[in-house]
Amino acid sequence: QVQLAESGGGLVQAGGSLRLSCAASRRTGRTNYMGWFRQAPGKEREFVARITWSGDSILYADSVKGRFTISTDNTKNTVDLQMNSLKPEDTATYYCAAKAVPYGQYAYWGQGTQVTVSP
């Protein structure tokens, strides 16, 4: 079993920055792809970004391109999401997830961390 734990959420004003971190208890063949998702109240969960541990495959949702950066620290088994130029519409609970293959289902999920962006 793999545990994922997010941290770094909080309250920030529009235009500000936050850095989220996801710590994985271990890496296995089922955690090759690490992703960030978010869910705002009353909305469906949406994809934000995804990366491989080697960093050679990165995807972003159009809504965050140019503002968010996903990265890994293989020595710490962490995946970070640097969020800049935050907007009120970025307000959501952010979740870390892991899966084995690019087109498969995410098998592991964290508990989430709240990000609130005030106008």
Coordinates of N, CA, C and O in Angstrom, one line a residue:
Q1 N 0.8 -1.2 0.0 CA 0.0 0.0 0.0 C 0.9 1.2 0.0 O 2.0 1.2 0.5
V2 N 0.4 2.3 -0.6 CA 1.1 3.6 -0.7 C 0.3 4.6 -0.1 O -0.9 4.8 -0.4
Q3 N 0.9 5.4 0.8 CA 0.2 6.6 1.4 C 0.7 7.9 0.8 O 1.9 8.0 0.6
L4 N -0.2 8.8 0.5 CA 0.1 10.1 -0.1 C -0.3 11.1 0.9 O -1.5 11.1 1.4
A5 N 0.5 12.1 1.2 CA 0.1 13.1 2.2 C 0.5 14.5 1.6 O 1.6 14.8 1.3
E6 N -0.6 15.3 1.4 CA -0.4 16.7 0.9 C -0.2 17.7 2.0 O -0.6 17.5 3.2
S7 N 0.5 18.7 1.7 CA 0.8 19.8 2.6 C 1.0 21.1 1.9 O 1.2 21.1 0.7
G8 N 0.9 22.2 2.6 CA 1.2 23.5 1.9 C 0.0 24.4 1.6 O 0.2 25.5 1.1
G9 N -1.2 23.9 1.8 CA -2.3 24.7 1.4 C -2.5 25.9 2.4 O -1.8 26.0 3.4
G10 N -3.4 26.8 2.0 CA -3.6 27.9 2.9 C -4.4 29.0 2.2 O -5.0 28.7 1.2
L11 N -4.4 30.2 2.8 CA -5.1 31.3 2.3 C -4.2 32.3 1.7 O -3.2 32.7 2.4
V12 N -4.4 32.8 0.5 CA -3.6 33.7 -0.1 C -4.4 34.7 -0.9 O -5.5 34.4 -1.4
Q13 N -3.9 35.9 -1.1 CA -4.6 36.9 -1.9 C -4.4 36.6 -3.4 O -3.3 36.0 -3.8
A14 N -5.3 37.1 -4.2 CA -5.1 36.9 -5.7 C -3.8 37.5 -6.1 O -3.4 38.6 -5.7
G15 N -3.1 36.8 -7.0 CA -1.8 37.2 -7.5 C -0.7 36.7 -6.7 O 0.5 36.8 -7.1
G16 N -1.0 36.0 -5.6 CA 0.0 35.5 -4.7 C 0.4 34.1 -5.1 O 0.0 33.6 -6.2
S17 N 1.3 33.4 -4.3 CA 1.8 32.1 -4.6 C 1.7 31.2 -3.4 O 1.7 31.6 -2.3
L18 N 1.6 29.9 -3.8 CA 1.6 28.9 -2.8 C 2.4 27.7 -3.4 O 2.4 27.5 -4.6
R19 N 3.0 26.9 -2.5 CA 3.7 25.7 -2.9 C 3.1 24.5 -2.2 O 3.2 24.4 -1.0
L20 N 2.5 23.6 -2.9 CA 2.0 22.4 -2.3 C 3.0 21.2 -2.5 O 3.8 21.2 -3.4
S21 N 3.0 20.3 -1.5 CA 3.9 19.2 -1.6 C 3.1 17.9 -1.3 O 2.2 17.9 -0.4
C22 N 3.5 16.9 -1.9 CA 2.9 15.5 -1.7 C 4.0 14.6 -1.4 O 4.9 14.4 -2.2
A23 N 3.9 14.0 -0.2 CA 4.9 13.0 0.2 C 4.4 11.6 0.0 O 3.3 11.3 0.5
A24 N 5.1 10.8 -0.8 CA 4.7 9.4 -1.0 C 5.4 8.5 0.0 O 6.7 8.6 0.1
S25 N 4.7 7.6 0.6 CA 5.4 6.7 1.6 C 6.4 5.8 1.0 O 7.4 5.4 1.6
R26 N 6.2 5.4 -0.3 CA 7.2 4.7 -1.1 C 6.8 4.8 -2.5 O 5.7 5.2 -2.9
R27 N 7.7 4.4 -3.4 CA 7.5 4.3 -4.8 C 7.5 2.9 -5.3 O 8.3 2.1 -4.9
T28 N 6.5 2.6 -6.1 CA 6.4 1.2 -6.6 C 6.0 1.4 -8.1 O 5.9 2.5 -8.7
G29 N 5.9 0.2 -8.7 CA 5.5 0.2 -10.2 C 4.1 0.8 -10.4 O 3.7 1.1 -11.5
R30 N 3.3 1.0 -9.3 CA 2.0 1.5 -9.4 C 2.0 3.0 -9.1 O 0.9 3.6 -9.1
T31 N 3.1 3.6 -9.0 CA 3.2 5.1 -8.7 C 4.1 5.8 -9.7 O 4.7 6.8 -9.3
N32 N 4.2 5.3 -10.9 CA 5.1 5.9 -11.9 C 4.7 7.3 -12.2 O 5.5 8.2 -12.5
Y33 N 3.4 7.5 -12.3 CA 2.8 8.8 -12.6 C 2.2 9.5 -11.4 O 1.3 8.9 -10.8
M34 N 2.6 10.7 -11.1 CA 2.1 11.4 -10.0 C 1.3 12.6 -10.5 O 1.8 13.4 -11.3
G35 N 0.1 12.8 -10.0 CA -0.8 13.9 -10.5 C -1.3 14.7 -9.3 O -1.3 14.3 -8.2
W36 N -1.7 15.9 -9.7 CA -2.4 16.8 -8.8 C -3.8 17.1 -9.4 O -3.9 17.3 -10.7
F37 N -4.8 17.0 -8.6 CA -6.2 17.3 -9.0 C -6.7 18.3 -8.0 O -6.1 18.6 -7.0
R38 N -7.9 18.9 -8.4 CA -8.5 19.8 -7.4 C -10.0 19.7 -7.6 O -10.5 19.3 -8.6
Q39 N -10.7 20.1 -6.5 CA -12.2 20.0 -6.5 C -12.7 21.2 -5.7 O -12.4 21.4 -4.5
A40 N -13.4 22.1 -6.4 CA -14.0 23.2 -5.8 C -15.4 22.8 -5.3 O -16.0 21.9 -5.9
P41 N -16.0 23.6 -4.4 CA -17.3 23.2 -3.8 C -18.4 23.2 -5.0 O -18.4 24.2 -5.8
G42 N -19.1 22.2 -5.0 CA -20.2 22.1 -6.0 C -19.7 21.7 -7.4 O -20.5 21.7 -8.4
K43 N -18.4 21.4 -7.6 CA -17.9 21.1 -8.9 C -17.2 19.8 -8.9 O -16.9 19.2 -7.8
E44 N -17.0 19.2 -10.1 CA -16.4 17.9 -10.2 C -14.9 18.1 -10.0 O -14.3 19.2 -10.3
R45 N -14.2 17.0 -9.6 CA -12.8 17.0 -9.5 C -12.2 17.2 -10.9 O -12.6 16.5 -11.8
E46 N -11.1 18.0 -11.0 CA -10.5 18.2 -12.3 C -9.0 18.0 -12.2 O -8.4 18.3 -11.2
F47 N -8.5 17.6 -13.3 CA -7.0 17.4 -13.4 C -6.3 18.8 -13.4 O -6.8 19.7 -14.0
V48 N -5.2 18.8 -12.8 CA -4.3 20.0 -12.7 C -3.0 19.8 -13.4 O -2.6 20.5 -14.3
A49 N -2.3 18.8 -13.0 CA -1.0 18.5 -13.6 C -0.5 17.1 -13.3 O -1.0 16.5 -12.4
R50 N 0.4 16.6 -14.1 CA 0.9 15.3 -13.9 C 2.4 15.2 -14.3 O 2.8 15.9 -15.2
I51 N 3.1 14.3 -13.6 CA 4.6 14.2 -13.9 C 5.0 12.8 -13.6 O 4.4 12.1 -12.8
T52 N 6.1 12.3 -14.2 CA 6.7 11.1 -13.9 C 7.8 11.3 -12.9 O 8.4 12.5 -12.9
W53 N 8.3 10.3 -12.2 CA 9.3 10.5 -11.3 C 10.6 11.0 -12.0 O 11.5 11.7 -11.4
S54 N 10.8 10.5 -13.2 CA 12.0 10.9 -13.9 C 11.9 12.4 -14.5 O 12.8 12.9 -15.0
G55 N 10.6 12.9 -14.5 CA 10.4 14.3 -15.0 C 10.4 14.4 -16.5 O 10.3 15.5 -17.0
D56 N 10.3 13.3 -17.2 CA 10.3 13.4 -18.6 C 8.9 13.4 -19.3 O 8.8 13.4 -20.5
S57 N 7.9 13.4 -18.5 CA 6.5 13.5 -19.0 C 5.7 14.3 -18.1 O 5.3 13.9 -17.0
I58 N 5.4 15.6 -18.6 CA 4.7 16.5 -17.8 C 3.5 17.0 -18.6 O 3.6 17.3 -19.8
L59 N 2.4 17.1 -17.9 CA 1.1 17.6 -18.5 C 0.5 18.6 -17.6 O 0.6 18.5 -16.3
Y60 N -0.1 19.7 -18.1 CA -0.8 20.7 -17.4 C -2.2 20.9 -17.9 O -2.4 20.8 -19.1
A61 N -3.2 21.2 -17.1 CA -4.4 21.6 -17.6 C -4.3 23.0 -18.2 O -3.4 23.8 -17.7
D62 N -5.0 23.3 -19.2 CA -4.9 24.6 -19.8 C -5.1 25.8 -18.9 O -4.5 26.8 -19.0
S63 N -6.0 25.5 -17.9 CA -6.3 26.6 -16.9 C -5.1 27.0 -16.0 O -5.2 28.1 -15.4
V64 N -4.1 26.2 -16.0 CA -3.0 26.5 -15.1 C -1.6 26.6 -15.8 O -0.6 27.0 -15.2
K65 N -1.6 26.4 -17.1 CA -0.4 26.5 -17.9 C 0.2 27.9 -17.7 O -0.5 28.9 -17.8
G66 N 1.5 27.9 -17.5 CA 2.2 29.2 -17.4 C 2.1 29.8 -16.0 O 2.9 30.7 -15.7
R67 N 1.3 29.2 -15.1 CA 1.2 29.7 -13.7 C 1.6 28.7 -12.7 O 2.2 29.0 -11.7
F68 N 1.4 27.4 -13.0 CA 1.7 26.3 -12.1 C 2.9 25.5 -12.6 O 3.0 25.4 -13.8
T69 N 3.7 25.0 -11.7 CA 4.8 24.2 -12.1 C 4.9 22.9 -11.2 O 4.9 23.1 -10.0
I70 N 4.9 21.8 -11.8 CA 5.0 20.5 -11.1 C 6.4 20.0 -11.1 O 7.1 20.1 -12.2
S71 N 6.9 19.4 -10.0 CA 8.2 18.9 -10.0 C 8.3 17.8 -9.0 O 7.5 17.6 -8.1
T72 N 9.4 17.0 -9.1 CA 9.6 15.9 -8.2 C 11.0 16.1 -7.4 O 11.9 16.7 -8.0
D73 N 11.0 15.5 -6.3 CA 12.3 15.4 -5.5 C 12.5 13.9 -5.2 O 11.8 13.4 -4.3
N74 N 13.2 13.2 -6.0 CA 13.3 11.7 -5.9 C 14.0 11.3 -4.6 O 13.8 10.2 -4.1
T75 N 14.8 12.2 -4.0 CA 15.5 11.8 -2.8 C 14.5 11.8 -1.6 O 14.8 11.2 -0.6
K76 N 13.5 12.6 -1.7 CA 12.5 12.7 -0.7 C 11.2 12.1 -1.0 O 10.3 12.0 -0.2
N77 N 11.0 11.5 -2.2 CA 9.8 11.0 -2.7 C 8.6 12.0 -2.5 O 7.5 11.7 -2.0
T78 N 8.9 13.2 -3.0 CA 7.9 14.3 -2.9 C 7.6 14.8 -4.3 O 8.5 14.8 -5.2
V79 N 6.4 15.3 -4.5 CA 6.0 15.9 -5.8 C 5.4 17.3 -5.4 O 4.5 17.3 -4.6
D80 N 6.0 18.3 -5.9 CA 5.5 19.7 -5.5 C 4.7 20.3 -6.6 O 4.9 20.0 -7.8
L81 N 3.9 21.2 -6.2 CA 3.1 22.0 -7.2 C 3.3 23.5 -6.8 O 2.8 23.9 -5.8
Q82 N 4.1 24.2 -7.6 CA 4.4 25.6 -7.3 C 3.2 26.4 -8.1 O 3.1 26.2 -9.3
M83 N 2.5 27.2 -7.3 CA 1.3 27.9 -7.9 C 1.6 29.4 -7.8 O 1.7 29.9 -6.7
N84 N 1.7 30.0 -8.9 CA 1.9 31.5 -9.0 C 0.8 32.2 -9.6 O -0.1 31.5 -10.3
S85 N 0.7 33.4 -9.5 CA -0.4 34.2 -10.1 C -1.8 33.6 -9.8 O -2.6 33.5 -10.7
L86 N -2.0 33.3 -8.5 CA -3.2 32.6 -8.2 C -4.4 33.5 -8.4 O -4.4 34.7 -8.2
K87 N -5.5 32.9 -8.7 CA -6.8 33.5 -9.0 C -7.9 33.0 -8.0 O -7.7 31.8 -7.6
P88 N -8.9 33.7 -7.8 CA -10.0 33.2 -6.9 C -10.5 31.9 -7.4 O -10.9 31.0 -6.6
E89 N -10.5 31.7 -8.7 CA -11.1 30.5 -9.3 C -10.2 29.3 -9.1 O -10.5 28.1 -9.4
D90 N -9.0 29.5 -8.5 CA -8.1 28.4 -8.2 C -8.5 27.8 -6.8 O -7.9 26.8 -6.4
T91 N -9.4 28.5 -6.1 CA -9.8 28.0 -4.8 C -10.4 26.6 -4.9 O -11.3 26.4 -5.7
A92 N -9.9 25.7 -4.1 CA -10.3 24.3 -4.2 C -9.5 23.5 -3.2 O -8.6 23.9 -2.6
T93 N -10.0 22.2 -3.0 CA -9.2 21.3 -2.3 C -8.3 20.6 -3.3 O -8.8 20.1 -4.3
Y94 N -7.0 20.5 -3.0 CA -6.1 20.0 -4.0 C -5.6 18.6 -3.5 O -5.3 18.4 -2.3
Y95 N -5.7 17.6 -4.4 CA -5.4 16.2 -4.1 C -4.2 15.8 -4.9 O -4.0 16.1 -6.1
C96 N -3.4 15.0 -4.3 CA -2.3 14.3 -4.9 C -2.7 12.8 -5.2 O -3.5 12.2 -4.5
A97 N -2.3 12.3 -6.4 CA -2.7 11.0 -6.8 C -1.5 10.3 -7.5 O -0.6 10.9 -8.0
A98 N -1.6 8.9 -7.5 CA -0.5 8.2 -8.2 C -1.1 7.0 -9.0 O -2.2 6.4 -8.6
K99 N -0.5 6.8 -10.2 CA -0.9 5.6 -11.0 C 0.3 5.0 -11.7 O 1.3 5.6 -11.7
A100 N 0.0 3.9 -12.3 CA 1.1 3.1 -12.9 C 1.4 3.5 -14.3 O 2.6 3.6 -14.7
V101 N 0.4 3.7 -15.1 CA 0.6 4.0 -16.5 C -0.2 5.2 -16.9 O -1.1 5.7 -16.3
P102 N 0.3 5.8 -18.1 CA -0.3 7.1 -18.4 C -1.8 7.2 -18.6 O -2.4 8.2 -18.3
Y103 N -2.4 6.1 -19.2 CA -3.8 6.2 -19.5 C -4.6 5.3 -18.5 O -5.8 5.1 -18.8
G104 N -4.0 4.9 -17.4 CA -4.7 4.1 -16.4 C -5.4 5.0 -15.4 O -5.4 6.2 -15.4
Q105 N -6.1 4.3 -14.5 CA -6.8 5.0 -13.4 C -5.8 5.3 -12.3 O -4.9 4.5 -12.0
Y106 N -6.0 6.4 -11.6 CA -5.2 6.7 -10.4 C -5.6 5.8 -9.3 O -6.7 5.7 -8.9
A107 N -4.6 5.0 -8.8 CA -4.8 4.0 -7.8 C -4.8 4.5 -6.3 O -5.4 4.0 -5.4
Y108 N -4.0 5.6 -6.1 CA -3.8 6.1 -4.8 C -4.1 7.6 -4.7 O -3.7 8.3 -5.7
W109 N -4.7 8.0 -3.6 CA -5.1 9.4 -3.4 C -4.7 9.8 -2.0 O -4.8 9.1 -1.1
G110 N -4.4 11.1 -1.9 CA -4.2 11.7 -0.6 C -5.5 12.3 -0.1 O -6.5 12.2 -0.7
Q111 N -5.4 12.8 1.1 CA -6.6 13.4 1.8 C -6.9 14.8 1.3 O -8.0 15.2 1.6
G112 N -6.0 15.4 0.7 CA -6.3 16.8 0.2 C -5.8 17.9 1.1 O -5.7 17.7 2.3
T113 N -5.6 19.0 0.5 CA -5.2 20.2 1.2 C -5.9 21.4 0.6 O -6.1 21.5 -0.6
Q114 N -6.4 22.3 1.5 CA -7.3 23.4 1.0 C -6.5 24.6 0.6 O -5.6 25.0 1.3
V115 N -6.8 25.1 -0.6 CA -6.2 26.3 -1.1 C -7.4 27.3 -1.3 O -8.4 27.0 -2.0
T116 N -7.3 28.5 -0.6 CA -8.3 29.5 -0.8 C -7.6 30.8 -1.3 O -6.6 31.3 -0.6
V117 N -8.1 31.3 -2.4 CA -7.5 32.6 -2.9 C -8.6 33.7 -2.8 O -9.7 33.6 -3.4
S118 N -8.3 34.7 -2.1 CA -9.2 35.8 -1.9 C -9.0 36.8 -3.0 O -7.9 37.0 -3.5
P119 N -10.1 37.5 -3.3 CA -10.0 38.5 -4.4 C -9.1 39.7 -4.0 O -8.9 40.0 -2.9

